[in-house]
């Protein structure tokens, strides 16, 4: 992986930013103008009273970086290695379902934008385009598949098999969404994107799912999805069985308790994603950044630990890496870029985030990602 010359990248950040919104708040405000009230509400909101949604960003502010200087960071290496693959930046794109709510090109646009920067794109089960269509759009660029378990287990295994065949390199099993959180914004807007068919692409292209349908009507498809996606029976036996069914590495997304991280490793899981689903599931849960240190300690380097929920700035990446993460997942801001200007919008958001991350890592004194572990963080 080529090293990065920070003076060049800093100049590039100024040029590529133009008048496009820079920060998450500006992106959110601009996206709001381009989206329907219901679509924007679905994307922005959190569960319950949005305590966790707010905590996700405010918690980062409790941690302060204590930088070290005089390290010669003129050539800094921001690359990471996960499961034998090297990626140029220490972040991946979080799985976000129903992206057609933001833009017609949805996952295709995001996959292409991610490919431009060799950033792994994690495609959602409830995506707007199928596993195979997204694979084609992303070409040889790295991609992972996020699995929502199906009550009919054979649908889960078949989707994983399809992902493996289409060149996806890891499976992300989301464990915190066996039922949907209490989302008042959507109730207020009388909005259920799943019921409106926004997340059906992977189901209607799945031969096992098709074989379970009463008939081919839209109602039958939607009912079939709803019957499968509510899966409160999900347990460790399923995780172990899934592990037997694929040769791809499996990560569990939504882990907040160190004990679950330990059980995951005992079940043969290959990676942990510390996440509270962007505050969209159980309101009142711990912020991911607060949950991270204890989980990193428990995992103790046995498998990679990733984190998401509230990553907005380069300094957030530095804090997460210093507190024990191997990489982070970037979420809502890229979705807002998509809503503003499709693929180009996502590319602009990513270009800024890449440069801000590079500058932040260099200014913290880290010459590479490994060195971020030495960065001192104080908690206020
Ligand atoms: C609109 C929206 C849809 C999402 N859909 C999914 C999904 O299909 N699967 C999943 O595992 N996580 C999903 N997530 C959660 C993200 O993967 C990630 O955990 C979250 O966005 C992190 O919070 P942040 O974006 O505020 O940083 C979704 C998040 C949003 C905002």
Short mmCIF file of C-alpha atoms and ligand atoms in Angstrom, two decimals:
data_model
loop_
_atom_site.label_atom_id
_atom_site.label_comp_id
_atom_site.label_asym_id
_atom_site.label_seq_id
_atom_site.Cartn_x
_atom_site.Cartn_y
_atom_site.Cartn_z
CA UNK A 1 0.00 0.00 0.00
CA UNK A 2 1.57 3.32 -1.02
CA UNK A 3 2.37 5.67 1.81
CA UNK A 4 0.58 8.98 1.90
CA UNK A 5 2.16 12.33 1.49
CA UNK A 6 0.22 14.54 3.84
CA UNK A 7 1.09 17.86 2.26
CA UNK A 8 -0.44 16.69 -1.05
CA UNK A 9 -3.52 15.29 0.57
CA UNK A 10 -4.11 18.43 2.56
CA UNK A 11 -4.02 20.52 -0.60
CA UNK A 12 -6.30 18.01 -2.31
CA UNK A 13 -8.84 18.35 0.48
CA UNK A 14 -9.14 22.07 -0.13
CA UNK A 15 -9.59 21.59 -3.87
CA UNK A 16 -12.07 18.71 -3.75
CA UNK A 17 -14.29 20.25 -1.09
CA UNK A 18 -15.54 23.15 -3.25
CA UNK A 19 -18.81 24.48 -1.88
CA UNK A 20 -20.17 21.06 -0.95
CA UNK A 21 -21.21 20.82 2.70
CA UNK A 22 -18.25 19.91 4.90
CA UNK A 23 -19.58 18.60 8.14
CA UNK A 24 -22.29 16.17 9.20
CA UNK A 25 -24.68 18.90 10.36
CA UNK A 26 -24.43 20.76 7.06
CA UNK A 27 -24.82 17.53 5.10
CA UNK A 28 -27.92 16.64 7.11
CA UNK A 29 -29.45 20.07 6.49
CA UNK A 30 -28.74 19.94 2.75
CA UNK A 31 -30.05 16.36 2.44
CA UNK A 32 -33.25 17.33 4.21
CA UNK A 33 -34.06 19.71 1.36
CA UNK A 34 -33.72 16.89 -1.18
CA UNK A 35 -35.73 14.23 0.63
CA UNK A 36 -39.35 13.66 1.50
CA UNK A 37 -40.24 14.28 5.15
CA UNK A 38 -40.75 10.55 5.69
CA UNK A 39 -37.49 9.48 3.99
CA UNK A 40 -35.45 12.08 5.85
CA UNK A 41 -37.16 11.23 9.13
CA UNK A 42 -36.42 7.54 8.65
CA UNK A 43 -32.74 8.24 7.99
CA UNK A 44 -32.06 10.86 10.65
CA UNK A 45 -34.07 9.55 13.55
CA UNK A 46 -33.33 7.23 16.42
CA UNK A 47 -35.48 5.06 18.63
CA UNK A 48 -37.55 6.22 21.60
CA UNK A 49 -36.60 9.63 22.95
CA UNK A 50 -33.35 9.57 20.89
CA UNK A 51 -31.22 9.57 24.03
CA UNK A 52 -28.74 7.10 22.50
CA UNK A 53 -28.75 8.90 19.14
CA UNK A 54 -27.65 12.09 20.91
CA UNK A 55 -25.21 10.23 23.15
CA UNK A 56 -23.49 8.67 20.14
CA UNK A 57 -22.05 12.01 19.09
CA UNK A 58 -21.83 13.73 22.47
CA UNK A 59 -19.90 10.80 24.02
CA UNK A 60 -17.01 11.37 21.64
CA UNK A 61 -16.60 14.83 23.13
CA UNK A 62 -15.85 13.33 26.55
CA UNK A 63 -12.62 11.87 25.15
CA UNK A 64 -9.69 14.15 24.42
CA UNK A 65 -6.62 13.35 22.39
CA UNK A 66 -3.27 14.16 23.96
CA UNK A 67 -1.08 14.50 20.86
CA UNK A 68 2.64 13.91 20.67
CA UNK A 69 4.77 15.95 18.29
CA UNK A 70 8.18 15.83 16.60
CA UNK A 71 7.46 12.42 15.09
CA UNK A 72 8.07 13.15 11.38
CA UNK A 73 4.60 12.36 10.03
CA UNK A 74 5.48 13.63 6.53
CA UNK A 75 4.85 10.14 5.18
CA UNK A 76 1.99 8.61 7.15
CA UNK A 77 0.45 5.24 6.37
CA UNK A 78 -3.30 5.15 7.04
CA UNK A 79 -3.83 1.65 5.65
CA UNK A 80 -5.32 -1.22 7.64
CA UNK A 81 -5.31 -4.96 7.20
CA UNK A 82 -8.45 -7.02 7.78
CA UNK A 83 -8.72 -10.73 7.04
CA UNK A 84 -5.59 -10.66 4.91
CA UNK A 85 -6.70 -7.73 2.76
CA UNK A 86 -5.13 -4.29 2.91
CA UNK A 87 -7.41 -1.25 2.67
CA UNK A 88 -6.05 2.28 2.23
CA UNK A 89 -8.21 3.98 4.86
CA UNK A 90 -9.18 2.95 8.39
CA UNK A 91 -12.90 2.96 7.68
CA UNK A 92 -15.62 1.05 5.84
CA UNK A 93 -19.09 2.13 4.78
CA UNK A 94 -21.75 0.96 7.25
CA UNK A 95 -24.65 -1.09 5.90
CA UNK A 96 -27.66 1.12 5.33
CA UNK A 97 -30.88 -0.36 4.03
CA UNK A 98 -33.46 1.10 1.63
CA UNK A 99 -31.05 3.60 0.08
CA UNK A 100 -33.58 4.34 -2.67
CA UNK A 101 -35.17 6.60 -0.08
CA UNK A 102 -32.20 8.90 -0.65
CA UNK A 103 -31.53 8.45 -4.35
CA UNK A 104 -32.75 6.27 -7.22
CA UNK A 105 -29.21 4.89 -7.80
CA UNK A 106 -29.00 3.87 -4.13
CA UNK A 107 -26.52 1.04 -3.43
CA UNK A 108 -25.15 1.15 -6.97
CA UNK A 109 -24.06 4.78 -6.53
CA UNK A 110 -22.57 4.09 -3.11
CA UNK A 111 -20.73 0.97 -4.27
CA UNK A 112 -19.19 2.90 -7.17
CA UNK A 113 -18.18 5.81 -4.94
CA UNK A 114 -16.63 3.41 -2.42
CA UNK A 115 -14.79 1.62 -5.23
CA UNK A 116 -13.23 4.88 -6.35
CA UNK A 117 -11.44 5.11 -2.99
CA UNK A 118 -11.03 1.33 -2.40
CA UNK A 119 -13.21 1.59 0.68
CA UNK A 120 -15.11 -1.61 1.51
CA UNK A 121 -18.85 -1.17 1.11
CA UNK A 122 -21.05 -3.26 3.40
CA UNK A 123 -24.27 -3.99 1.58
CA UNK A 124 -27.44 -4.36 3.62
CA UNK A 125 -29.81 -7.32 3.37
CA UNK A 126 -32.63 -4.82 2.86
CA UNK A 127 -30.83 -3.01 0.06
CA UNK A 128 -32.53 -1.47 -2.94
CA UNK A 129 -30.45 -3.43 -5.46
CA UNK A 130 -29.54 -7.11 -5.31
CA UNK A 131 -26.30 -8.70 -4.14
CA UNK A 132 -25.43 -9.52 -7.75
CA UNK A 133 -26.22 -6.04 -9.14
CA UNK A 134 -24.15 -4.33 -6.47
CA UNK A 135 -21.28 -6.77 -7.03
CA UNK A 136 -21.26 -5.88 -10.69
CA UNK A 137 -21.28 -2.14 -9.95
CA UNK A 138 -18.41 -2.40 -7.52
CA UNK A 139 -16.23 -4.55 -9.79
CA UNK A 140 -13.11 -5.78 -8.01
CA UNK A 141 -13.50 -3.33 -5.17
CA UNK A 142 -13.89 -4.86 -1.71
CA UNK A 143 -17.43 -5.50 -0.46
CA UNK A 144 -18.96 -7.25 2.50
CA UNK A 145 -22.52 -8.47 2.94
CA UNK A 146 -24.62 -7.64 6.00
CA UNK A 147 -27.09 -10.36 6.92
CA UNK A 148 -30.38 -9.91 8.67
CA UNK A 149 -31.30 -13.37 9.79
CA UNK A 150 -34.43 -14.94 8.26
CA UNK A 151 -36.79 -17.14 10.22
CA UNK A 152 -36.54 -19.54 7.36
CA UNK A 153 -32.87 -20.30 7.91
CA UNK A 154 -32.43 -21.58 4.38
CA UNK A 155 -33.02 -18.03 3.11
CA UNK A 156 -30.17 -16.78 5.34
CA UNK A 157 -27.82 -19.51 4.12
CA UNK A 158 -28.78 -18.91 0.51
CA UNK A 159 -28.16 -15.16 0.72
CA UNK A 160 -24.74 -15.88 2.22
CA UNK A 161 -24.04 -18.38 -0.52
CA UNK A 162 -25.02 -15.80 -3.16
CA UNK A 163 -22.77 -13.20 -1.55
CA UNK A 164 -19.86 -15.63 -1.49
CA UNK A 165 -20.42 -16.50 -5.14
CA UNK A 166 -20.66 -12.82 -6.13
CA UNK A 167 -17.26 -12.01 -4.58
CA UNK A 168 -18.20 -10.50 -1.21
CA UNK A 169 -15.35 -10.97 1.23
CA UNK A 170 -17.02 -11.08 4.65
CA UNK A 171 -20.42 -11.57 6.27
CA UNK A 172 -21.68 -9.09 8.85
CA UNK A 173 -24.43 -10.67 10.94
CA UNK A 174 -26.42 -7.93 12.64
CA UNK A 175 -27.53 -9.16 16.04
CA UNK A 176 -29.36 -6.12 17.44
CA UNK A 177 -32.26 -5.97 14.96
CA UNK A 178 -34.24 -9.17 15.46
CA UNK A 179 -37.16 -6.75 15.80
CA UNK A 180 -37.31 -3.06 14.97
CA UNK A 181 -36.76 -0.43 17.61
CA UNK A 182 -39.56 1.89 18.73
CA UNK A 183 -39.24 4.58 16.07
CA UNK A 184 -41.65 7.40 16.74
CA UNK A 185 -40.60 9.54 13.79
CA UNK A 186 -41.77 6.81 11.40
CA UNK A 187 -45.01 6.37 13.35
CA UNK A 188 -45.59 10.11 13.16
CA UNK A 189 -45.07 9.94 9.41
CA UNK A 190 -47.11 6.70 9.05
CA UNK A 191 -44.06 5.35 7.28
CA UNK A 192 -42.73 1.82 6.87
CA UNK A 193 -40.27 1.66 3.97
CA UNK A 194 -40.19 -2.13 4.20
CA UNK A 195 -43.94 -2.29 3.65
CA UNK A 196 -43.51 0.05 0.69
CA UNK A 197 -41.04 -2.35 -0.89
CA UNK A 198 -37.85 -0.30 -0.55
CA UNK A 199 -35.83 -3.20 0.86
CA UNK A 200 -37.00 -6.12 -1.23
CA UNK A 201 -34.26 -6.48 -3.88
CA UNK A 202 -32.39 -9.35 -2.22
CA UNK A 203 -35.57 -11.23 -1.42
CA UNK A 204 -37.22 -11.12 -4.83
CA UNK A 205 -33.99 -12.38 -6.40
CA UNK A 206 -33.62 -15.21 -3.90
CA UNK A 207 -34.84 -18.56 -5.18
CA UNK A 208 -35.30 -19.99 -1.68
CA UNK A 209 -37.40 -16.99 -0.60
CA UNK A 210 -39.41 -17.20 -3.83
CA UNK A 211 -40.16 -20.85 -3.20
CA UNK A 212 -41.81 -19.93 0.11
CA UNK A 213 -44.31 -17.46 -1.41
CA UNK A 214 -48.03 -18.22 -1.74
CA UNK A 215 -48.12 -16.30 -5.01
CA UNK A 216 -46.10 -13.66 -6.83
CA UNK A 217 -48.11 -10.64 -5.76
CA UNK A 218 -46.43 -7.63 -4.12
CA UNK A 219 -48.45 -8.27 -0.94
CA UNK A 220 -47.18 -11.81 -0.74
CA UNK A 221 -43.58 -10.63 -1.17
CA UNK A 222 -43.88 -7.94 1.51
CA UNK A 223 -45.61 -10.31 3.91
CA UNK A 224 -42.89 -12.88 3.27
CA UNK A 225 -40.18 -10.33 4.12
CA UNK A 226 -41.98 -9.23 7.28
CA UNK A 227 -42.44 -12.86 8.37
CA UNK A 228 -38.72 -13.49 8.00
CA UNK A 229 -37.19 -10.28 9.25
CA UNK A 230 -38.81 -10.42 12.69
CA UNK A 231 -36.58 -13.12 14.19
CA UNK A 232 -36.46 -12.87 17.99
CA UNK A 233 -35.39 -16.54 18.22
CA UNK A 234 -31.89 -15.72 16.93
CA UNK A 235 -29.32 -17.29 19.26
CA UNK A 236 -25.77 -18.59 19.47
CA UNK A 237 -26.70 -21.92 17.86
CA UNK A 238 -27.56 -20.04 14.65
CA UNK A 239 -24.22 -18.26 14.78
CA UNK A 240 -22.35 -21.55 15.08
CA UNK A 241 -24.37 -23.11 12.28
CA UNK A 242 -23.76 -20.11 10.00
CA UNK A 243 -20.06 -20.43 10.69
CA UNK A 244 -20.17 -24.00 9.37
CA UNK A 245 -21.99 -22.92 6.22
CA UNK A 246 -19.53 -20.38 4.83
CA UNK A 247 -15.83 -20.04 4.33
CA UNK A 248 -16.07 -16.24 4.59
CA UNK A 249 -15.10 -14.48 7.80
CA UNK A 250 -18.14 -13.59 9.93
CA UNK A 251 -18.42 -10.46 12.06
CA UNK A 252 -21.17 -9.81 14.59
CA UNK A 253 -22.55 -6.28 14.39
CA UNK A 254 -24.30 -4.72 17.36
CA UNK A 255 -22.17 -6.07 20.19
CA UNK A 256 -22.15 -3.82 23.27
CA UNK A 257 -21.39 -6.26 26.11
CA UNK A 258 -17.86 -7.67 26.63
CA UNK A 259 -19.42 -11.03 27.55
CA UNK A 260 -21.06 -11.23 24.10
CA UNK A 261 -17.70 -10.49 22.52
CA UNK A 262 -16.19 -13.40 24.47
CA UNK A 263 -19.04 -15.74 23.45
CA UNK A 264 -18.64 -14.63 19.84
CA UNK A 265 -14.99 -15.63 19.84
CA UNK A 266 -15.84 -18.93 21.49
CA UNK A 267 -18.38 -19.48 18.68
CA UNK A 268 -15.66 -19.06 16.08
CA UNK A 269 -16.62 -15.55 15.03
CA UNK A 270 -13.93 -13.66 13.11
CA UNK A 271 -14.67 -10.05 14.07
CA UNK A 272 -16.76 -7.80 16.31
CA UNK A 273 -18.54 -4.59 15.38
CA UNK A 274 -19.31 -2.52 18.44
CA UNK A 275 -22.49 -0.69 17.48
CA UNK A 276 -25.85 0.48 18.75
CA UNK A 277 -27.21 0.75 15.21
CA UNK A 278 -26.93 4.53 15.20
CA UNK A 279 -29.33 4.80 18.14
CA UNK A 280 -32.11 3.18 16.13
CA UNK A 281 -32.73 0.07 18.21
CA UNK A 282 -32.97 0.17 22.02
CA UNK A 283 -32.97 3.76 23.22
CA UNK A 284 -31.02 4.30 26.41
CA UNK A 285 -28.19 1.91 25.55
CA UNK A 286 -24.55 2.81 26.01
CA UNK A 287 -22.84 4.77 23.25
CA UNK A 288 -20.53 2.66 21.12
CA UNK A 289 -17.42 4.66 21.98
CA UNK A 290 -18.13 4.13 25.69
CA UNK A 291 -18.65 0.40 25.11
CA UNK A 292 -15.48 0.00 23.04
CA UNK A 293 -12.66 -0.03 25.65
CA UNK A 294 -14.07 -2.93 27.71
CA UNK A 295 -14.79 -4.95 24.57
CA UNK A 296 -11.32 -4.28 23.13
CA UNK A 297 -9.86 -5.40 26.45
CA UNK A 298 -11.91 -8.61 26.45
CA UNK A 299 -11.05 -9.40 22.82
CA UNK A 300 -7.39 -8.65 23.45
CA UNK A 301 -6.39 -8.75 19.79
CA UNK A 302 -7.82 -12.21 19.06
CA UNK A 303 -10.09 -10.86 16.30
CA UNK A 304 -10.55 -7.39 14.75
CA UNK A 305 -12.81 -4.97 16.62
CA UNK A 306 -14.66 -2.38 14.55
CA UNK A 307 -16.93 0.34 15.86
CA UNK A 308 -19.71 2.57 14.53
CA UNK A 309 -22.44 4.96 15.69
CA UNK A 310 -21.56 8.62 15.89
CA UNK A 311 -18.36 8.71 13.81
CA UNK A 312 -18.48 12.13 12.23
CA UNK A 313 -14.94 13.49 12.19
CA UNK A 314 -11.34 12.51 11.63
CA UNK A 315 -10.71 13.08 15.33
CA UNK A 316 -13.45 10.52 16.10
CA UNK A 317 -11.50 7.97 14.06
CA UNK A 318 -8.33 8.78 16.03
CA UNK A 319 -10.20 8.37 19.32
CA UNK A 320 -11.78 5.07 18.27
CA UNK A 321 -8.46 3.62 17.09
CA UNK A 322 -6.67 4.83 20.21
CA UNK A 323 -9.37 3.22 22.38
CA UNK A 324 -8.86 -0.17 20.76
CA UNK A 325 -10.72 -0.28 17.43
CA UNK A 326 -9.02 -1.71 14.34
CA UNK A 327 -11.29 0.26 12.00
CA UNK A 328 -14.54 2.23 12.07
CA UNK A 329 -17.76 2.23 10.06
CA UNK A 330 -18.97 5.49 8.59
CA UNK A 331 -22.77 5.80 8.33
CA UNK A 332 -25.32 8.59 7.99
CA UNK A 333 -23.02 11.28 6.48
CA UNK A 334 -22.47 9.29 3.27
CA UNK A 335 -26.22 8.68 3.00
CA UNK A 336 -26.74 12.44 3.11
CA UNK A 337 -24.13 12.84 0.36
CA UNK A 338 -26.14 10.34 -1.69
CA UNK A 339 -29.34 12.30 -1.13
CA UNK A 340 -27.65 15.56 -2.15
CA UNK A 341 -25.92 14.46 -5.34
CA UNK A 342 -25.98 10.68 -5.90
CA UNK A 343 -22.64 8.99 -6.54
CA UNK A 344 -20.84 12.31 -6.87
CA UNK A 345 -22.25 13.41 -3.53
CA UNK A 346 -21.00 10.25 -1.81
CA UNK A 347 -17.58 10.75 -3.42
CA UNK A 348 -17.36 14.28 -2.10
CA UNK A 349 -18.29 13.22 1.40
CA UNK A 350 -15.72 10.42 1.27
CA UNK A 351 -12.98 12.68 -0.15
CA UNK A 352 -13.42 15.10 2.74
CA UNK A 353 -13.62 12.37 5.35
CA UNK A 354 -10.49 10.68 4.00
CA UNK A 355 -8.53 13.92 4.14
CA UNK A 356 -9.84 14.95 7.54
CA UNK A 357 -8.91 11.51 8.88
CA UNK A 358 -5.40 11.71 7.42
CA UNK A 359 -4.82 15.19 8.82
CA UNK A 360 -6.20 14.15 12.22
CA UNK A 361 -4.01 11.06 12.43
CA UNK A 362 -0.90 13.02 11.46
CA UNK A 363 -1.64 15.85 13.90
CA UNK A 364 -2.14 13.35 16.70
CA UNK A 365 1.40 12.11 16.08
CA UNK A 366 0.61 8.70 14.56
CA UNK A 367 2.82 7.60 11.66
CA UNK A 368 0.60 4.62 10.99
CA UNK A 369 -2.54 2.93 12.33
CA UNK A 370 -0.59 0.67 14.67
CA UNK A 371 0.86 3.77 16.29
CA UNK A 372 -2.61 5.08 17.13
CA UNK A 373 -2.68 2.59 20.02
CA UNK A 374 0.04 4.66 21.67
CA UNK A 375 -1.99 7.86 21.50
CA UNK A 376 -3.05 9.00 24.92
CA UNK A 377 -6.75 9.68 25.47
CA UNK A 378 -8.12 11.33 28.57
CA UNK A 379 -11.78 10.99 29.55
CA UNK A 380 -13.44 13.99 31.13
C1 LIG B 1 -31.25 4.82 7.45
C2 LIG B 1 -30.42 3.74 8.10
C3 LIG B 1 -30.58 2.42 7.71
C4 LIG B 1 -29.80 1.42 8.29
N1 LIG B 1 -29.92 0.13 7.83
C5 LIG B 1 -29.13 -0.83 8.36
C6 LIG B 1 -29.19 -2.17 7.84
O1 LIG B 1 -29.91 -2.46 6.91
N2 LIG B 1 -28.40 -3.10 8.43
C7 LIG B 1 -27.56 -2.80 9.49
O2 LIG B 1 -26.88 -3.69 10.00
N3 LIG B 1 -27.47 -1.55 9.95
C8 LIG B 1 -28.21 -0.56 9.41
N4 LIG B 1 -28.10 0.71 9.87
C9 LIG B 1 -27.12 1.02 10.95
C10 LIG B 1 -25.76 1.38 10.35
O3 LIG B 1 -25.13 0.27 9.80
C11 LIG B 1 -24.82 1.96 11.44
O4 LIG B 1 -24.75 1.06 12.51
C12 LIG B 1 -25.30 3.32 11.94
O5 LIG B 1 -25.72 4.11 10.84
C13 LIG B 1 -24.20 4.03 12.69
O6 LIG B 1 -24.66 5.26 13.19
P1 LIG B 1 -24.26 6.66 12.50
O7 LIG B 1 -24.63 6.55 11.06
O8 LIG B 1 -25.09 7.67 13.20
O9 LIG B 1 -22.79 6.85 12.68
C14 LIG B 1 -28.86 1.75 9.30
C15 LIG B 1 -28.69 3.09 9.68
C16 LIG B 1 -29.44 4.07 9.09
C17 LIG B 1 -29.21 5.50 9.50
#
